[in-house]
């Protein structure tokens, strides 16, 4: 059973770094990060992958050209090609798990269906509790809701990816107490620290589940 992981990123890659650091340690035993794909050319996560030991192969898969080449359905064409990119990786980079780690693109059935057919689970990190603050800006929205007196806690979850945004089955859920007087920047930093732990735990559990289901 493959413990190879492909990671999808859009930005700085701090959660990618957490996975790189944990791979092949007791936190994420036997796992290897084998390929990193970014939808942004300048994403620092690509540099993190290149600086890993050994260096991790990377790909840039940008969305803007699809608006011109496939004006009727750019997202569908983009997602279809993203699935092909992953499914056509060389054998030593073919994943047993795909991790969305700060991947700022909603994956459509054009991506999800061929990946599901191939039997590769996909997990995502989302900085909110299940069913709360789906989609972008979750940390800011939870901070605003707290300051309106509507909630007392938020959280971080790792969940399986389905077509409904941030609604897949949770794997790891960590609650985060909200603090009076805390700035949104300080809350963001605190949540990022929790994300780095949660994403490693989620990847480990997803790999273990896949292994048990195939045995």
CSV table of C-alpha atoms in Angstrom, one decimal:
chain,number,residue,atom,x,y,z
A,1,UNK,CA,0.0,0.0,0.0
A,2,UNK,CA,1.4,3.3,-1.1
A,3,UNK,CA,2.2,5.9,1.6
A,4,UNK,CA,3.2,8.4,-1.1
A,5,UNK,CA,1.6,11.8,-0.7
A,6,UNK,CA,0.9,14.5,-3.3
A,7,UNK,CA,0.3,17.9,-1.8
A,8,UNK,CA,-1.7,20.8,-3.4
A,9,UNK,CA,-0.8,24.3,-2.4
A,10,UNK,CA,-1.4,27.9,-3.2
A,11,UNK,CA,0.7,29.9,-0.9
A,12,UNK,CA,3.5,29.9,1.7
A,13,UNK,CA,3.4,26.2,2.3
A,14,UNK,CA,3.7,26.2,6.1
A,15,UNK,CA,1.4,23.2,6.3
A,16,UNK,CA,3.4,21.5,3.6
A,17,UNK,CA,6.5,22.1,5.7
A,18,UNK,CA,4.8,20.4,8.6
A,19,UNK,CA,4.2,17.4,6.4
A,20,UNK,CA,7.7,17.4,5.1
A,21,UNK,CA,9.1,17.6,8.6
A,22,UNK,CA,6.9,14.8,9.9
A,23,UNK,CA,7.3,12.3,6.9
A,24,UNK,CA,9.1,9.1,7.8
A,25,UNK,CA,9.1,10.0,11.5
A,26,UNK,CA,6.8,8.4,14.2
A,27,UNK,CA,4.4,11.3,13.5
A,28,UNK,CA,3.9,10.1,9.9
A,29,UNK,CA,5.7,6.7,9.6
A,30,UNK,CA,6.6,5.3,6.2
A,31,UNK,CA,5.1,8.4,4.4
A,32,UNK,CA,6.9,10.4,1.7
A,33,UNK,CA,5.9,13.7,0.1
A,34,UNK,CA,6.5,12.7,-3.5
A,35,UNK,CA,5.2,15.7,-5.5
A,36,UNK,CA,3.9,19.2,-4.8
A,37,UNK,CA,1.5,21.0,-7.2
A,38,UNK,CA,0.8,24.8,-6.9
A,39,UNK,CA,-1.8,26.8,-8.8
A,40,UNK,CA,0.3,29.9,-8.1
A,41,UNK,CA,3.7,30.3,-9.8
A,42,UNK,CA,5.1,32.4,-7.0
A,43,UNK,CA,3.9,30.2,-4.1
A,44,UNK,CA,6.7,29.9,-1.5
A,45,UNK,CA,5.7,26.3,-0.9
A,46,UNK,CA,7.4,25.4,-4.2
A,47,UNK,CA,10.7,26.7,-2.8
A,48,UNK,CA,10.1,24.7,0.4
A,49,UNK,CA,9.7,21.6,-1.7
A,50,UNK,CA,12.9,22.3,-3.7
A,51,UNK,CA,14.8,22.9,-0.4
A,52,UNK,CA,13.7,19.6,1.1
A,53,UNK,CA,16.1,16.7,1.5
A,54,UNK,CA,15.9,15.1,-1.0
A,55,UNK,CA,14.3,17.8,-3.1
A,56,UNK,CA,10.6,17.1,-3.9
A,57,UNK,CA,9.5,17.4,-7.5
A,58,UNK,CA,7.0,20.2,-8.2
A,59,UNK,CA,4.5,21.3,-10.8
A,60,UNK,CA,2.8,24.6,-11.5
A,61,UNK,CA,-0.7,24.2,-12.8
A,62,UNK,CA,-2.1,27.7,-13.4
A,63,UNK,CA,-5.7,28.6,-13.9
A,64,UNK,CA,-5.7,31.8,-15.9
A,65,UNK,CA,-4.9,30.3,-19.3
A,66,UNK,CA,-8.0,28.2,-19.1
A,67,UNK,CA,-10.2,31.3,-19.2
A,68,UNK,CA,-9.0,31.8,-22.7
A,69,UNK,CA,-8.5,28.3,-24.0
A,70,UNK,CA,-11.8,27.0,-22.5
A,71,UNK,CA,-14.1,30.0,-22.1
A,72,UNK,CA,-17.3,27.9,-21.8
A,73,UNK,CA,-16.0,25.8,-18.8
A,74,UNK,CA,-12.5,26.9,-17.7
A,75,UNK,CA,-12.9,25.3,-14.2
A,76,UNK,CA,-13.9,21.9,-15.6
A,77,UNK,CA,-11.1,21.8,-18.1
A,78,UNK,CA,-8.6,22.9,-15.5
A,79,UNK,CA,-9.7,20.3,-13.0
A,80,UNK,CA,-9.8,17.6,-15.6
A,81,UNK,CA,-6.1,18.4,-16.6
A,82,UNK,CA,-5.2,18.5,-12.9
A,83,UNK,CA,-6.5,15.0,-12.4
A,84,UNK,CA,-4.6,13.8,-15.5
A,85,UNK,CA,-1.4,15.4,-14.2
A,86,UNK,CA,-1.6,13.5,-10.9
A,87,UNK,CA,-2.8,10.2,-12.5
A,88,UNK,CA,0.1,10.3,-15.0
A,89,UNK,CA,2.8,10.9,-12.5
A,90,UNK,CA,5.7,8.4,-12.6
A,91,UNK,CA,5.2,5.3,-10.4
A,92,UNK,CA,7.5,6.6,-7.7
A,93,UNK,CA,5.4,9.7,-7.4
A,94,UNK,CA,2.0,8.1,-7.8
A,95,UNK,CA,0.0,9.0,-4.7
A,96,UNK,CA,-1.8,6.9,-2.1
A,97,UNK,CA,-3.1,10.2,-0.7
A,98,UNK,CA,-3.7,13.7,-1.9
A,99,UNK,CA,-3.5,16.5,0.7
A,100,UNK,CA,-5.0,20.0,0.0
A,101,UNK,CA,-2.8,22.2,2.2
A,102,UNK,CA,-3.9,25.8,1.7
A,103,UNK,CA,-5.1,25.0,-1.8
A,104,UNK,CA,-7.3,27.9,-2.8
A,105,UNK,CA,-9.3,26.3,-5.6
A,106,UNK,CA,-12.6,24.5,-5.2
A,107,UNK,CA,-12.3,21.1,-6.8
A,108,UNK,CA,-15.1,20.1,-9.1
A,109,UNK,CA,-16.4,16.6,-10.1
A,110,UNK,CA,-14.2,16.8,-13.2
A,111,UNK,CA,-11.3,16.3,-10.8
A,112,UNK,CA,-12.9,14.4,-7.9
A,113,UNK,CA,-14.5,11.6,-10.0
A,114,UNK,CA,-11.4,10.3,-11.8
A,115,UNK,CA,-9.4,10.5,-8.6
A,116,UNK,CA,-12.1,8.6,-6.7
A,117,UNK,CA,-12.2,6.0,-9.5
A,118,UNK,CA,-8.5,5.6,-9.1
A,119,UNK,CA,-9.1,4.9,-5.4
A,120,UNK,CA,-7.0,7.9,-4.1
A,121,UNK,CA,-8.5,9.7,-1.0
A,122,UNK,CA,-8.3,13.5,-0.9
A,123,UNK,CA,-8.2,15.4,2.4
A,124,UNK,CA,-8.3,19.1,3.1
A,125,UNK,CA,-7.5,21.4,6.0
A,126,UNK,CA,-10.1,24.0,6.9
A,127,UNK,CA,-9.7,26.5,9.8
A,128,UNK,CA,-13.2,26.1,11.2
A,129,UNK,CA,-15.4,23.5,13.0
A,130,UNK,CA,-17.5,21.1,10.9
A,131,UNK,CA,-20.5,22.9,9.4
A,132,UNK,CA,-19.3,26.4,10.5
A,133,UNK,CA,-17.8,29.0,8.2
A,134,UNK,CA,-17.5,27.0,5.1
A,135,UNK,CA,-15.3,28.4,2.3
A,136,UNK,CA,-12.8,31.3,2.3
A,137,UNK,CA,-12.1,33.7,5.1
A,138,UNK,CA,-13.1,31.3,7.8
A,139,UNK,CA,-10.7,32.7,10.5
A,140,UNK,CA,-11.8,36.3,9.9
A,141,UNK,CA,-15.5,35.4,9.9
A,142,UNK,CA,-15.1,33.4,13.2
A,143,UNK,CA,-13.3,36.3,14.8
A,144,UNK,CA,-16.0,38.7,13.7
A,145,UNK,CA,-18.7,36.4,15.0
A,146,UNK,CA,-17.0,36.1,18.4
A,147,UNK,CA,-16.8,39.9,18.6
A,148,UNK,CA,-20.5,40.1,17.9
A,149,UNK,CA,-21.1,37.7,20.8
A,150,UNK,CA,-22.3,34.9,18.6
A,151,UNK,CA,-19.7,32.2,19.3
A,152,UNK,CA,-17.2,31.3,22.0
A,153,UNK,CA,-15.0,28.9,20.0
A,154,UNK,CA,-13.8,28.0,16.5
A,155,UNK,CA,-11.5,25.3,15.4
A,156,UNK,CA,-9.5,23.4,12.8
A,157,UNK,CA,-10.6,20.3,10.9
A,158,UNK,CA,-9.1,17.9,8.4
A,159,UNK,CA,-11.8,16.3,6.3
A,160,UNK,CA,-12.3,14.2,3.2
A,161,UNK,CA,-13.0,16.2,0.1
A,162,UNK,CA,-16.3,15.9,-1.6
A,163,UNK,CA,-18.0,18.2,-4.1
A,164,UNK,CA,-19.8,20.2,-1.4
A,165,UNK,CA,-17.2,22.7,-0.1
A,166,UNK,CA,-15.8,21.8,3.4
A,167,UNK,CA,-18.6,19.3,4.0
A,168,UNK,CA,-16.7,16.0,3.7
A,169,UNK,CA,-16.4,13.6,6.6
A,170,UNK,CA,-14.1,15.0,9.3
A,171,UNK,CA,-11.0,13.1,10.2
A,172,UNK,CA,-9.5,15.4,12.8
A,173,UNK,CA,-11.3,18.2,14.7
A,174,UNK,CA,-9.5,20.5,17.1
A,175,UNK,CA,-11.4,23.2,19.0
A,176,UNK,CA,-9.9,26.6,19.5
A,177,UNK,CA,-11.1,28.9,22.3
A,178,UNK,CA,-11.6,32.5,21.2
A,179,UNK,CA,-10.1,35.2,23.5
A,180,UNK,CA,-11.5,38.6,24.3
A,181,UNK,CA,-9.2,41.4,23.0
A,182,UNK,CA,-7.2,39.1,20.7
A,183,UNK,CA,-6.5,40.6,17.3
A,184,UNK,CA,-7.4,38.7,14.1
A,185,UNK,CA,-3.7,38.5,13.3
A,186,UNK,CA,-2.9,36.8,16.7
A,187,UNK,CA,-5.9,34.4,16.3
A,188,UNK,CA,-4.6,33.5,12.8
A,189,UNK,CA,-1.1,32.8,14.1
A,190,UNK,CA,-2.6,30.6,16.9
A,191,UNK,CA,-4.7,28.7,14.4
A,192,UNK,CA,-1.8,28.1,12.0
A,193,UNK,CA,0.1,26.5,14.8
A,194,UNK,CA,-2.8,24.1,15.4
A,195,UNK,CA,-3.1,23.4,11.7
A,196,UNK,CA,0.5,22.2,11.5
A,197,UNK,CA,-0.3,19.5,14.1
A,198,UNK,CA,-3.8,18.6,12.7
A,199,UNK,CA,-2.7,18.2,9.1
A,200,UNK,CA,0.0,15.6,10.1
A,201,UNK,CA,-2.5,13.7,12.3
A,202,UNK,CA,-5.1,13.8,9.5
A,203,UNK,CA,-2.7,12.5,6.8
A,204,UNK,CA,-1.6,9.7,9.2
A,205,UNK,CA,-5.2,8.6,9.9
A,206,UNK,CA,-6.2,8.8,6.2
A,207,UNK,CA,-3.3,6.6,5.2
A,208,UNK,CA,-4.1,4.1,8.0
A,209,UNK,CA,-7.7,4.0,7.0
A,210,UNK,CA,-6.8,3.3,3.3
A,211,UNK,CA,-4.4,0.6,4.3
A,212,UNK,CA,-7.0,-1.1,6.5
A,213,UNK,CA,-9.7,-1.0,3.8
A,214,UNK,CA,-7.4,-2.5,1.2
A,215,UNK,CA,-6.1,-5.3,3.4
